[in-house]
mmCIF file of C-alpha atoms in Angstrom:
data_model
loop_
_atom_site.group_PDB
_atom_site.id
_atom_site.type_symbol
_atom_site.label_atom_id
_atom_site.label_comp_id
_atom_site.label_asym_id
_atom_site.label_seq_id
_atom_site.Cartn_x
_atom_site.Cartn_y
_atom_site.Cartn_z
ATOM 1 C CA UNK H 154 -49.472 82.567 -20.587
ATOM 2 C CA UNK H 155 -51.943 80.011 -20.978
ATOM 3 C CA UNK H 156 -55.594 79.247 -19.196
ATOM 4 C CA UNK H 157 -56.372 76.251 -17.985
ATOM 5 C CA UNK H 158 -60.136 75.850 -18.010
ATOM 6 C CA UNK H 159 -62.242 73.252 -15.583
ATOM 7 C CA UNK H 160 -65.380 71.972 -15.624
ATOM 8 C CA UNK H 161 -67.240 72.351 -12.705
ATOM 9 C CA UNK H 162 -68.518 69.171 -11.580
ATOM 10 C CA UNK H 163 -71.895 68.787 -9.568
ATOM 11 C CA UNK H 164 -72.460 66.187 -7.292
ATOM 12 C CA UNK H 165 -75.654 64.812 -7.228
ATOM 13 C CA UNK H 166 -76.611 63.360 -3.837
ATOM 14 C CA UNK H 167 -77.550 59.833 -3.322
ATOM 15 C CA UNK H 168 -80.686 59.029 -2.575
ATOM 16 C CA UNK H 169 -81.851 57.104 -0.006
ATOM 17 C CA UNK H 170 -85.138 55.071 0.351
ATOM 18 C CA UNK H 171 -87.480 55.430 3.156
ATOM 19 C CA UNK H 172 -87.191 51.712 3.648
ATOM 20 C CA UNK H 173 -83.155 52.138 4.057
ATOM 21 C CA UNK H 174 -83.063 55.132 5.857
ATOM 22 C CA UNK H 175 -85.358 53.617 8.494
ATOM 23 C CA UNK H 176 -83.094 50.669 8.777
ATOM 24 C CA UNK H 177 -79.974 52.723 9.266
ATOM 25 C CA UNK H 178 -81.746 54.595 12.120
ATOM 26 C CA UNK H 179 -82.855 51.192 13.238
ATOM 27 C CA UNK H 180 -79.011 49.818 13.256
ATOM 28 C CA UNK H 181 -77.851 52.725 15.341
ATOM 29 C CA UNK H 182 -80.854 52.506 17.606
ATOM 30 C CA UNK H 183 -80.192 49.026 18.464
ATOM 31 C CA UNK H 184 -76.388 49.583 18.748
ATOM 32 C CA UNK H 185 -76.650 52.522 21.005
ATOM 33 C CA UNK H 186 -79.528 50.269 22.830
ATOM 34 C CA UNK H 187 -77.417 46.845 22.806
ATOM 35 C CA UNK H 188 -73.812 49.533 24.208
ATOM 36 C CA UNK H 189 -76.066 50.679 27.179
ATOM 37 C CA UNK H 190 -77.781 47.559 28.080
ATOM 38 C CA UNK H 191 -74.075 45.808 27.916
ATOM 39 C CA UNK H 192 -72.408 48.687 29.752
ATOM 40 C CA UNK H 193 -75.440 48.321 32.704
ATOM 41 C CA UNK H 194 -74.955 44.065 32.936
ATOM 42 C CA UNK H 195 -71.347 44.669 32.699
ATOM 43 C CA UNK H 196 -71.461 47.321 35.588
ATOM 44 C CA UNK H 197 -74.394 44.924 37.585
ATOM 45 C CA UNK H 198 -71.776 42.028 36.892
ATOM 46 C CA UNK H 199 -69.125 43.521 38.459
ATOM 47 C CA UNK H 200 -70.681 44.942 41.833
ATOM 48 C CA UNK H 201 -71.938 41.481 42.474
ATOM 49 C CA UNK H 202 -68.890 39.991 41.803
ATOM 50 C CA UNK H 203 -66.749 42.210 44.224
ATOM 51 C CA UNK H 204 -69.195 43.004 46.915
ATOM 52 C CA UNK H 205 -68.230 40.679 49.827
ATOM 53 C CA UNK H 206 -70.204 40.833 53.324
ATOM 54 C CA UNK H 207 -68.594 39.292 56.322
ATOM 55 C CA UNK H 208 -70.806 38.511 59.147
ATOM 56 C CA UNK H 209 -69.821 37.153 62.584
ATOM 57 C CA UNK H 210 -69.351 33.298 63.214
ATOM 58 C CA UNK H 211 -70.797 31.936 66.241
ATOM 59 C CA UNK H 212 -70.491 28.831 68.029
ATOM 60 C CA UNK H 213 -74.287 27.438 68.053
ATOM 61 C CA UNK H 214 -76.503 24.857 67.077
ATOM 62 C CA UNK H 215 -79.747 25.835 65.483
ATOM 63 C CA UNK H 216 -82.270 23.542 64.938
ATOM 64 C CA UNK H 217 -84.519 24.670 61.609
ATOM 65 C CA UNK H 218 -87.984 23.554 61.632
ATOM 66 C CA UNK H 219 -89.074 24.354 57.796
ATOM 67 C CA UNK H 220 -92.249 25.977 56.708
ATOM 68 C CA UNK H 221 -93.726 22.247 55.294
ATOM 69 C CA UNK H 222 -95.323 24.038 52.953
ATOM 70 C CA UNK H 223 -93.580 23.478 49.793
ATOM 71 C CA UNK H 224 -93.218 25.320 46.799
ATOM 72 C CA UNK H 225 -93.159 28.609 46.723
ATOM 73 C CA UNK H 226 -92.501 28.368 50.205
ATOM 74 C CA UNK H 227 -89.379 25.843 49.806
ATOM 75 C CA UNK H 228 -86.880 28.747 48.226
ATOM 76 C CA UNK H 229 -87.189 30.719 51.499
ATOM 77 C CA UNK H 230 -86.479 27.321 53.414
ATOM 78 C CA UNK H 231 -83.261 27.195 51.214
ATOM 79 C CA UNK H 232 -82.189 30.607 51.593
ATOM 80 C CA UNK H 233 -82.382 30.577 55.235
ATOM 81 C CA UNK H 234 -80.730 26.919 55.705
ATOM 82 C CA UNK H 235 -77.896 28.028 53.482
ATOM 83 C CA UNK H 236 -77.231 31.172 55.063
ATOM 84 C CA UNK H 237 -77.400 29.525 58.603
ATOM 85 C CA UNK H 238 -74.717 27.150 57.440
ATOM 86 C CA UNK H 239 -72.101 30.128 56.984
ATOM 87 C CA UNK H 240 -72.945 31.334 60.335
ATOM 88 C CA UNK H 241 -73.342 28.929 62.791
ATOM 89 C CA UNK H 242 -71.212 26.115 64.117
ATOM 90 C CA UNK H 243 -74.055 23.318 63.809
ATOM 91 C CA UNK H 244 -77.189 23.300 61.826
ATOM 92 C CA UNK H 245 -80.656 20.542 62.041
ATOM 93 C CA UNK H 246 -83.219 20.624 59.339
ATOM 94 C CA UNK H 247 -86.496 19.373 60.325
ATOM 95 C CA UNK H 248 -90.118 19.325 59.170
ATOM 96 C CA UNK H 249 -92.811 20.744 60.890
ATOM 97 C CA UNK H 250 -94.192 17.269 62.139
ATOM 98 C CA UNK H 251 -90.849 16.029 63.065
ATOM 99 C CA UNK H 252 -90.798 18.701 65.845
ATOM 100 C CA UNK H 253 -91.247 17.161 69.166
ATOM 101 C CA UNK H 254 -90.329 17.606 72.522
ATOM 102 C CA UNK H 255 -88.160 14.398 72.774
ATOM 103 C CA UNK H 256 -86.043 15.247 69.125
ATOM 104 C CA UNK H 257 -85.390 18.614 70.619
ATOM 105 C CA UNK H 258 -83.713 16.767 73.649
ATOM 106 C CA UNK H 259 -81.898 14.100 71.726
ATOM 107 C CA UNK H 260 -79.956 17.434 69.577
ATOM 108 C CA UNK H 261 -79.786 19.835 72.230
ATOM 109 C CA UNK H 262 -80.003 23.317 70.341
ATOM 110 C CA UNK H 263 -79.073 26.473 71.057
ATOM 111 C CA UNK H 264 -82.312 27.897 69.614
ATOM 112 C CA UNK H 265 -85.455 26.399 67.584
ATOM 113 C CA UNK H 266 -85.945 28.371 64.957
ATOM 114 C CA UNK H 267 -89.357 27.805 63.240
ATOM 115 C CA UNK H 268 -90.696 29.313 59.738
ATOM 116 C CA UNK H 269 -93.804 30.410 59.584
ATOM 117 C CA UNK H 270 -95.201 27.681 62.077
ATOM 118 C CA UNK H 271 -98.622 27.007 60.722
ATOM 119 C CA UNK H 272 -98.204 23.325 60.988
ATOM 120 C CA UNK H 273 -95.469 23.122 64.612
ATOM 121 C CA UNK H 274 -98.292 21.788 67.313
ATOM 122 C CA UNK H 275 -97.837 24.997 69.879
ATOM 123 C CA UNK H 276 -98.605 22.370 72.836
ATOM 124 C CA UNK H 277 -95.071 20.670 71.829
ATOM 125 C CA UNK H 278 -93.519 24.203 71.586
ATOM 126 C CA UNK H 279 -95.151 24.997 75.253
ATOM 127 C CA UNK H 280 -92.986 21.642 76.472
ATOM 128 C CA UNK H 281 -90.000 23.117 74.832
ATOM 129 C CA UNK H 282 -90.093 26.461 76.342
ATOM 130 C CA UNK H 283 -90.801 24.892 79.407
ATOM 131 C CA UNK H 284 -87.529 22.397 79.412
ATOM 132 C CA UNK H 285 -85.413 25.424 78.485
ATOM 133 C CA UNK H 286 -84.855 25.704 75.099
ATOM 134 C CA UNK H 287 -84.783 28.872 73.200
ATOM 135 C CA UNK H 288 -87.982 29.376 70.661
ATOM 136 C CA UNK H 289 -88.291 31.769 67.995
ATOM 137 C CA UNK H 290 -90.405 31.876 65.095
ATOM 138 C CA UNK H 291 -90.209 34.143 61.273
ATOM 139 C CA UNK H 292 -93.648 34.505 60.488
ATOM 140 C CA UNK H 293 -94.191 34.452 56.528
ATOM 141 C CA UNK H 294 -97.356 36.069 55.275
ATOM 142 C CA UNK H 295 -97.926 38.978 57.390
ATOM 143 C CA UNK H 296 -100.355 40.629 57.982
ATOM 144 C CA UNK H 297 -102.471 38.382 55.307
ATOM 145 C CA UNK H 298 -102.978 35.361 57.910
ATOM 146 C CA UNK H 299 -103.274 37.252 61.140
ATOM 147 C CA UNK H 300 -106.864 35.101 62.106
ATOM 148 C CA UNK H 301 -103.699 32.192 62.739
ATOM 149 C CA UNK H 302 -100.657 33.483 63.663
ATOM 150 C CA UNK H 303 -101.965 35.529 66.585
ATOM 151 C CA UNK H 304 -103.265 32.312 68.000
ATOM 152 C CA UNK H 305 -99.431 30.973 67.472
ATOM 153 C CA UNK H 306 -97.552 33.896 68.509
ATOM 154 C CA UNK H 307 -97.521 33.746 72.472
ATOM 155 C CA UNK H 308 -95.538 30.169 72.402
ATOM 156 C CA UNK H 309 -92.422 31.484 71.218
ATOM 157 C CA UNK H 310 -89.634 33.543 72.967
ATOM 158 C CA UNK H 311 -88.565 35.335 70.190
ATOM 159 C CA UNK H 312 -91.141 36.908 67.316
ATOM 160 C CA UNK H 313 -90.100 38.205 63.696
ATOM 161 C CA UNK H 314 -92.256 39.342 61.411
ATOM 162 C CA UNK H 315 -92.143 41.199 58.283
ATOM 163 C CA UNK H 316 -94.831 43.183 59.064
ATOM 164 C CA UNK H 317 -94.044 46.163 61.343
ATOM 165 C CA UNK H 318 -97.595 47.146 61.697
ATOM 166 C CA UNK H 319 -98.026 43.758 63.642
ATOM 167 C CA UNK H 320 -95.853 44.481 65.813
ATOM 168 C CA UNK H 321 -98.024 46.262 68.670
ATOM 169 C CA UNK H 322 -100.858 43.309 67.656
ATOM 170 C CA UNK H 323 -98.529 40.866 68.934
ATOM 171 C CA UNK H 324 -97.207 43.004 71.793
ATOM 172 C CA UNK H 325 -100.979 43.191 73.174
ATOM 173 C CA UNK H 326 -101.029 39.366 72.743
ATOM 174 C CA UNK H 327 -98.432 39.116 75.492
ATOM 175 C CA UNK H 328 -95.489 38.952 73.286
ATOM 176 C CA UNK H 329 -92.747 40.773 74.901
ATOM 177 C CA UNK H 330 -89.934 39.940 72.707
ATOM 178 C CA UNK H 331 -91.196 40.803 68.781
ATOM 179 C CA UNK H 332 -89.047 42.884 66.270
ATOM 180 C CA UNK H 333 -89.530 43.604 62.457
ATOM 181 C CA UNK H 334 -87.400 41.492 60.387
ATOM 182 C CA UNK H 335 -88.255 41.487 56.707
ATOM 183 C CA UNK H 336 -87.622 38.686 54.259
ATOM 184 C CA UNK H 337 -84.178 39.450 51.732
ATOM 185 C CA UNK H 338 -82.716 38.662 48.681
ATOM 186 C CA UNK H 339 -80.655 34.970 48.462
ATOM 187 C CA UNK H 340 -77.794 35.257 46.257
ATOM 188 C CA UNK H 341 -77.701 32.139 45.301
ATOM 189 C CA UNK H 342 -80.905 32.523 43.659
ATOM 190 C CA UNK H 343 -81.430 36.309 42.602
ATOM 191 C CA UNK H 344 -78.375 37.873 40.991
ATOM 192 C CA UNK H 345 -77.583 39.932 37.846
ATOM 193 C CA UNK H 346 -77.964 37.498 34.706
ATOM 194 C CA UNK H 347 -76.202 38.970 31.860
ATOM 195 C CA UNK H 348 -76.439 35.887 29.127
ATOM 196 C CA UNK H 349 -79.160 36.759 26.771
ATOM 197 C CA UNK H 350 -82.578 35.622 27.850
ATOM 198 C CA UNK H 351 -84.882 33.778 25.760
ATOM 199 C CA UNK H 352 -87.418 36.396 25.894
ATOM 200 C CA UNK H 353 -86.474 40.129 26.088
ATOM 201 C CA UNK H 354 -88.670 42.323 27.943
ATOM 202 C CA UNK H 355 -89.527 45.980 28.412
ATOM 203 C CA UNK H 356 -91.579 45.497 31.057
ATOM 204 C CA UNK H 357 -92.469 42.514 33.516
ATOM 205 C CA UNK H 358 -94.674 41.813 36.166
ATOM 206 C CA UNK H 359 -94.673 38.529 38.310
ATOM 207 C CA UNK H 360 -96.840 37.647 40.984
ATOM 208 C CA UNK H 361 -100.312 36.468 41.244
ATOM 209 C CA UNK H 362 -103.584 38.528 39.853
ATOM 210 C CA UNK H 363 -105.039 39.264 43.472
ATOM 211 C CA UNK H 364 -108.216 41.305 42.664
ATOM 212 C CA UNK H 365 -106.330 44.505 43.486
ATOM 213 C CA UNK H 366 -103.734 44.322 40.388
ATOM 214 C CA UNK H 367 -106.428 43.063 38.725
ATOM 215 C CA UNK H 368 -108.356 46.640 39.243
ATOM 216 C CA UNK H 369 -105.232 48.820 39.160
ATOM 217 C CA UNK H 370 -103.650 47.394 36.109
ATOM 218 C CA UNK H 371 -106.742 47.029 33.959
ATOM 219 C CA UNK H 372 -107.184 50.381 33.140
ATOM 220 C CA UNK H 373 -103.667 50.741 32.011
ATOM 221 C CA UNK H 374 -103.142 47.179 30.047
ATOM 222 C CA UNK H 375 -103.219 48.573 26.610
ATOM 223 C CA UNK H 376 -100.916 51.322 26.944
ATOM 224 C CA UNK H 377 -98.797 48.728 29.050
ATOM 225 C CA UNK H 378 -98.733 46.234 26.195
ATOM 226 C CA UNK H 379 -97.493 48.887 23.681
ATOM 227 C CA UNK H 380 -93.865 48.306 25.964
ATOM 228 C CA UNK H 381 -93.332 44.778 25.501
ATOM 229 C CA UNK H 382 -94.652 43.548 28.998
ATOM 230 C CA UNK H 383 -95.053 40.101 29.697
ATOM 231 C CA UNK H 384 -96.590 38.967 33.087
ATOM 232 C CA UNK H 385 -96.024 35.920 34.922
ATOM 233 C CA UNK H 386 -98.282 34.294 37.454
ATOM 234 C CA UNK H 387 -101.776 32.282 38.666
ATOM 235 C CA UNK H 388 -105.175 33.492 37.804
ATOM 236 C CA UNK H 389 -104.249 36.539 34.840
ATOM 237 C CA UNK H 390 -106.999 34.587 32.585
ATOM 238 C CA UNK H 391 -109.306 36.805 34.814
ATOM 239 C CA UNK H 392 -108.275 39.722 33.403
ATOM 240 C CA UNK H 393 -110.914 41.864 31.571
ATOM 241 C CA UNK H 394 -108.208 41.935 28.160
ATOM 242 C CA UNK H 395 -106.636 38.486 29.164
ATOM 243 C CA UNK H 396 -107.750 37.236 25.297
ATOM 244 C CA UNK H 397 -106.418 40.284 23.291
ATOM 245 C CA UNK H 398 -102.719 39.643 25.200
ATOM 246 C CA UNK H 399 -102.950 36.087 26.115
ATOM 247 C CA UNK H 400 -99.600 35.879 23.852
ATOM 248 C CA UNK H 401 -97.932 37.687 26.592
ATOM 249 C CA UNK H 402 -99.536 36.593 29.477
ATOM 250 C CA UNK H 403 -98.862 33.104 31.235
ATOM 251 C CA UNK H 404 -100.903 32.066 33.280
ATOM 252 C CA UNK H 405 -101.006 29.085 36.166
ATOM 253 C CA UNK H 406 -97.283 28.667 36.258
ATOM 254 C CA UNK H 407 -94.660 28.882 39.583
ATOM 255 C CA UNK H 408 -91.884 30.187 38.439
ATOM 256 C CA UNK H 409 -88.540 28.809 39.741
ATOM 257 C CA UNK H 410 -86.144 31.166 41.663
ATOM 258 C CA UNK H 411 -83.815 31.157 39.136
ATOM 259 C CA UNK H 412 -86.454 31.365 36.423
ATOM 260 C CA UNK H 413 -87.136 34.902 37.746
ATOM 261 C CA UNK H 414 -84.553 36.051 38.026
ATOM 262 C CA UNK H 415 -83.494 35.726 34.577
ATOM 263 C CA UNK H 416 -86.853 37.213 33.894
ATOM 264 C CA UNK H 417 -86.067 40.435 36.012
ATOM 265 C CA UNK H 418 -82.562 40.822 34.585
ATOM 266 C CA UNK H 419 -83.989 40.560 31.049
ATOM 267 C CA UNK H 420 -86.596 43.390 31.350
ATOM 268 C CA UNK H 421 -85.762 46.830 31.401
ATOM 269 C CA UNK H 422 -88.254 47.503 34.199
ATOM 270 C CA UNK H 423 -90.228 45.513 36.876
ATOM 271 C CA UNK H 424 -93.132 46.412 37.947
ATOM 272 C CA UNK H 425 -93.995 45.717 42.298
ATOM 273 C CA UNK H 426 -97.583 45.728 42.752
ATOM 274 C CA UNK H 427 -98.215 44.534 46.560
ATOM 275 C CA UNK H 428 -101.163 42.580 47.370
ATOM 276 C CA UNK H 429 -104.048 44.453 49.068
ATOM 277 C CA UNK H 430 -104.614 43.523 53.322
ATOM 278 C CA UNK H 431 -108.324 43.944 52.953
ATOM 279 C CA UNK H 432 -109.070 40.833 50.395
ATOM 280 C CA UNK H 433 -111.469 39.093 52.156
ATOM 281 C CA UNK H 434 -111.589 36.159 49.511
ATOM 282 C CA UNK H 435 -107.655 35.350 49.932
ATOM 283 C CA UNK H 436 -106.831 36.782 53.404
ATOM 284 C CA UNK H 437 -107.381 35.428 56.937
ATOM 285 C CA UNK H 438 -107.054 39.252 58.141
ATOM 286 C CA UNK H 439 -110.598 39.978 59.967
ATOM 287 C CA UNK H 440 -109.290 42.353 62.134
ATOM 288 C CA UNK H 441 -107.757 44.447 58.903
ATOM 289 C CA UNK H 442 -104.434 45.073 60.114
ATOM 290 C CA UNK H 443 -102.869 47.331 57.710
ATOM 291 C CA UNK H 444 -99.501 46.465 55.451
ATOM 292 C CA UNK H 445 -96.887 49.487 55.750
ATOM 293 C CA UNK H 446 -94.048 46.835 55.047
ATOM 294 C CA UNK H 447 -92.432 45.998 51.619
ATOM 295 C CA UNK H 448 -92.835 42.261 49.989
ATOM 296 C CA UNK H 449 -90.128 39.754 49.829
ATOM 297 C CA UNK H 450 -89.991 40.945 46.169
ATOM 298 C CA UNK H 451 -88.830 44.003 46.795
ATOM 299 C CA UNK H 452 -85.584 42.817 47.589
ATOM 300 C CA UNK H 453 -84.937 40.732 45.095
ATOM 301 C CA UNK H 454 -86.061 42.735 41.670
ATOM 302 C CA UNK H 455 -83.571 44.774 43.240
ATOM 303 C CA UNK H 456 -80.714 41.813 43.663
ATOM 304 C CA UNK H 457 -80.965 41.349 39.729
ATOM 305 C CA UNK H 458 -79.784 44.820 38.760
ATOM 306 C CA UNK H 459 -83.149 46.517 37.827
ATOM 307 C CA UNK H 460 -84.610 49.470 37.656
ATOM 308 C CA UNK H 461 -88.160 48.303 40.095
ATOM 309 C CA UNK H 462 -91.419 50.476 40.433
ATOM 310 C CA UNK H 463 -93.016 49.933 43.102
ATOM 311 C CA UNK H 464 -95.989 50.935 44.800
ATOM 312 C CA UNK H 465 -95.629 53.142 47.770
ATOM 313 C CA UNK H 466 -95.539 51.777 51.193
ATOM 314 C CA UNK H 467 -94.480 53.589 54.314
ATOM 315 C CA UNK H 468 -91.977 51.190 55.384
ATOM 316 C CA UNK H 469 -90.190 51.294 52.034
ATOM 317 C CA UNK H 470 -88.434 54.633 52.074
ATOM 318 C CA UNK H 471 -86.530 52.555 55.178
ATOM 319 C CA UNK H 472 -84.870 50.591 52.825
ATOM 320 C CA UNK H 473 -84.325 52.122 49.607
ATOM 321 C CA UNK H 474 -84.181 56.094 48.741
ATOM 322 C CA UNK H 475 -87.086 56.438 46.377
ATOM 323 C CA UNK H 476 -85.665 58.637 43.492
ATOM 324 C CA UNK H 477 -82.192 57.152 43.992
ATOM 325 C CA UNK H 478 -82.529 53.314 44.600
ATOM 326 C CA UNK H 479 -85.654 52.642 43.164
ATOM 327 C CA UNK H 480 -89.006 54.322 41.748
ATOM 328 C CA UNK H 481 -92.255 54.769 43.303
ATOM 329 C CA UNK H 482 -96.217 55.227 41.881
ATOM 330 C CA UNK H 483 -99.612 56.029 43.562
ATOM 331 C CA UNK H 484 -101.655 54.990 40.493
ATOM 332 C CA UNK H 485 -102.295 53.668 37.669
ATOM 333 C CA UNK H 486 -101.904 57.036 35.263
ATOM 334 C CA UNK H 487 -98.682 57.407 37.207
ATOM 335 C CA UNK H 488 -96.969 53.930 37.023
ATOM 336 C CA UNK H 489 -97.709 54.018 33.014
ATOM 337 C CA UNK H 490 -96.374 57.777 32.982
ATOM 338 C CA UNK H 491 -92.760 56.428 34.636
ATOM 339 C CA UNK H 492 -92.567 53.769 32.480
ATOM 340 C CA UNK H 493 -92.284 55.597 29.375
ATOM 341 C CA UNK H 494 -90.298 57.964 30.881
ATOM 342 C CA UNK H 495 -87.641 55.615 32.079
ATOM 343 C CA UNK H 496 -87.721 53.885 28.898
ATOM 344 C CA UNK H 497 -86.585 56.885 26.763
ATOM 345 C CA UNK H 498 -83.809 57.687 29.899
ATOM 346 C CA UNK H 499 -81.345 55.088 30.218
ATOM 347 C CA UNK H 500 -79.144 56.684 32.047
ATOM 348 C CA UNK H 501 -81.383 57.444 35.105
ATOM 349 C CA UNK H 502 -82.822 54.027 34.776
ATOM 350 C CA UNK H 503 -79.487 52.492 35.059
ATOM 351 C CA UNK H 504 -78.151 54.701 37.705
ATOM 352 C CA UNK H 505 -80.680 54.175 39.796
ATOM 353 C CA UNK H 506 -80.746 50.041 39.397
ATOM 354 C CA UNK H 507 -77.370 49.722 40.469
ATOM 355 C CA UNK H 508 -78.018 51.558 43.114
ATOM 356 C CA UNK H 509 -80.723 49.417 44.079
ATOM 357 C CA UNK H 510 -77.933 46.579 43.484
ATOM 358 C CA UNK H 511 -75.699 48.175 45.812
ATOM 359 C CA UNK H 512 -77.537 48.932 48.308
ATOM 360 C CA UNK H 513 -79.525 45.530 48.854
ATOM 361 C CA UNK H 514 -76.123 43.610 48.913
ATOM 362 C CA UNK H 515 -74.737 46.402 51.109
ATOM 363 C CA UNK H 516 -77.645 45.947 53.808
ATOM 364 C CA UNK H 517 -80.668 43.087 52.501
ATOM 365 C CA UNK H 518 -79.245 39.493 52.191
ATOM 366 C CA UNK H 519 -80.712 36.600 54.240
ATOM 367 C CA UNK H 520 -76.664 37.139 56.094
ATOM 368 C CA UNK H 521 -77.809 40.364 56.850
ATOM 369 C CA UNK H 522 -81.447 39.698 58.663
ATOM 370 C CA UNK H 523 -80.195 36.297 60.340
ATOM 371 C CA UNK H 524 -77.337 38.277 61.774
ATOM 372 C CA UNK H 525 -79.608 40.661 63.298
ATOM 373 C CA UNK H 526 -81.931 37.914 64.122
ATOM 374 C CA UNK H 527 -78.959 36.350 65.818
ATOM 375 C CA UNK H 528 -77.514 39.386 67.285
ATOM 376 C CA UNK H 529 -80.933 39.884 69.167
ATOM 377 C CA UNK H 530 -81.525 36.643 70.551
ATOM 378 C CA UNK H 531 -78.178 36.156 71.613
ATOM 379 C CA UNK H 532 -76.742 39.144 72.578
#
């Protein structure tokens, strides 16, 4: 009988380089990263894309008297003339000066409908009323401008503002007839976006550096900028740090509708900061009516399929579930604190911006608050 001997062989493992290893873990990072950011635009993509709200028509002329202010005012003109025109029968566009008592006549509306109406004359508006016509106006800037709109408010019918704390203000004015009616997200303009942007971001913020971001954020900036944040908006050159992240920062620039929202759907997270009611150098608010309400923004972070953190307003819990539909912070420690945490847990981050998605074409279009506005006027 014979032996067969073998040699054992030893395999020597390969060895790997720092340098290589770090780019393997780098590959996998970024395709794990790339799979979950796909699989949220994908999801985002689809709820916007079979999500249909039906709203009643009804057989009425509206004449629209614009805000005449322009840009950034002029998207909120087109949101609400657009949605009007899938609502009502007939539909009259007019500037502010163009309002008279004699071109109300000649079109004989249902209802003049007036956007923020700092520049409608009230004495023409007292004529209206007076032959019969139905007035209402949507104030804008609440409760920022109060010093002029509660000189306005008492010549209209109808009052909406976004404001709820102004509501008893304007009730005391003699207003009988004033309801809470925020601003909403326009599908047209703010949607999930999921072509790759031009500029990735962790984290964005876009609005104008009112003294109070100024303050809350500056403490906070260079832990911020670790995360890839980029901010948007007028008057950032104030900043205390503006020169060490002036790469990052632009400053003096409107941004288009559609501009943001490619912004917000190419950041992970968006930061809400509102703007504080007690700024004497950029308010008309003397009286220091308080802001419980949540900003036009709100809505429409939410519209593009991102996880938003906000700051905490009363009113807000009213429209999304904090936890659920989007995130809330009381200061600066905190806000910096939940953006590293959502940025290491996808999955909750996701879960809760479609929510947000869901829920703000489920109940927060401009269909949804002219509807109501509608509904209420004639009901």
């Amino acid at each position: 009988m014979s032996t067969i001997k073998r040699r054992n062989r030893v395999v020597q493992p390969v060895r790997v380089s720092p340098v290589e290893e770090a780019r393997t873990q780098g590959r996998k990072a970024g395709y794990l990263g790339g799979y979950e950011e796909g699989y949220l635009k994908g999801r985002a993509d689809y709820i916007f894309k079979t999500h249909s709200a039906t709203f009643p028509f009804r057989p009425l002329h509206i004449l629209y008297v614009a805000s005449g202010k322009g840009f950034p005012y002029s998207p909120i003109d087109e949101a609400i003339s657009s949605t009007l025109q899938g609502l009502v029968a007939q539909l009259t566009v007019i500037e502010p000066g163009q309002l008279t008592s004699e071109a109300v006549y000649q079109v004989m509306p249902d209802l003049v409908l007036v956007l923020d109406g700092m520049f409608v004359p009230n004495s023409q508006l007292d004529i209206i009323r007076q032959q019969g016509f139905k007035t209402a106006v949507w104030l804008t800037d609440d409760p920022y401008y109060t010093d002029m709109t509660m000189g306005n408010v008492s010549h209209y019918d109808y009052v909406f503002t976004l404001e709820s704390e102004c509501i008893p203000i304007y009730q005391q004015l003699g207003c009988p007839r004033v309801y809470h009616l925020p601003f909403a997200a326009y599908p047209g303009h703010f949607k999930p976006i999921g072509m790759p942007s031009v500029q990735r971001r962790e984290v964005s913020f876009i609005g104008s550096a009112y003294w109070n971001r100024i303050d809350f954020l500056n403490p906070i900036m260079d832990r911020l900028m670790q995360h890839n944040t980029i901010i948007n908006g007028i008057w950032w050159d104030r900043l205390p740090s503006y020169a060490a992240y002036e790469d990052r920062i632009e400053v003096n620039k409107w941004m288009e509708p559609e501009q943001t929202a490619e912004a917000y759907s190419a950041s992970k997270i968006v930061i809400n900061l509102h703007r504080s009611h007690e700024d004497d150098s950029f308010n008309n608010n003397t009286t220091k009516i308080p802001a419980a309400s949540p900003n036009p923004r709100t809505f429409e972070i939410s519209a593009c399929g991102t996880l938003q953190l906000s700051d905490n307003r009363s009113d807000l819990a009213k429209f999304y579930t904090p936890g659920r539909e989007i995130e809330t912070y009381s200061s600066p420690a905190e806000l910096i604190d939940k953006i590293e945490y959502y940025l290491t847990h996808e999955k909750e981050r996701r879960d809760i911006a479609l929510g947000a998605l869901e829920r703000t074409l489920r109940e927060h279009t401009y269909g949804h608050r002219l509807n109501q506005m509608l509904s209420v006027i004639f009901a």
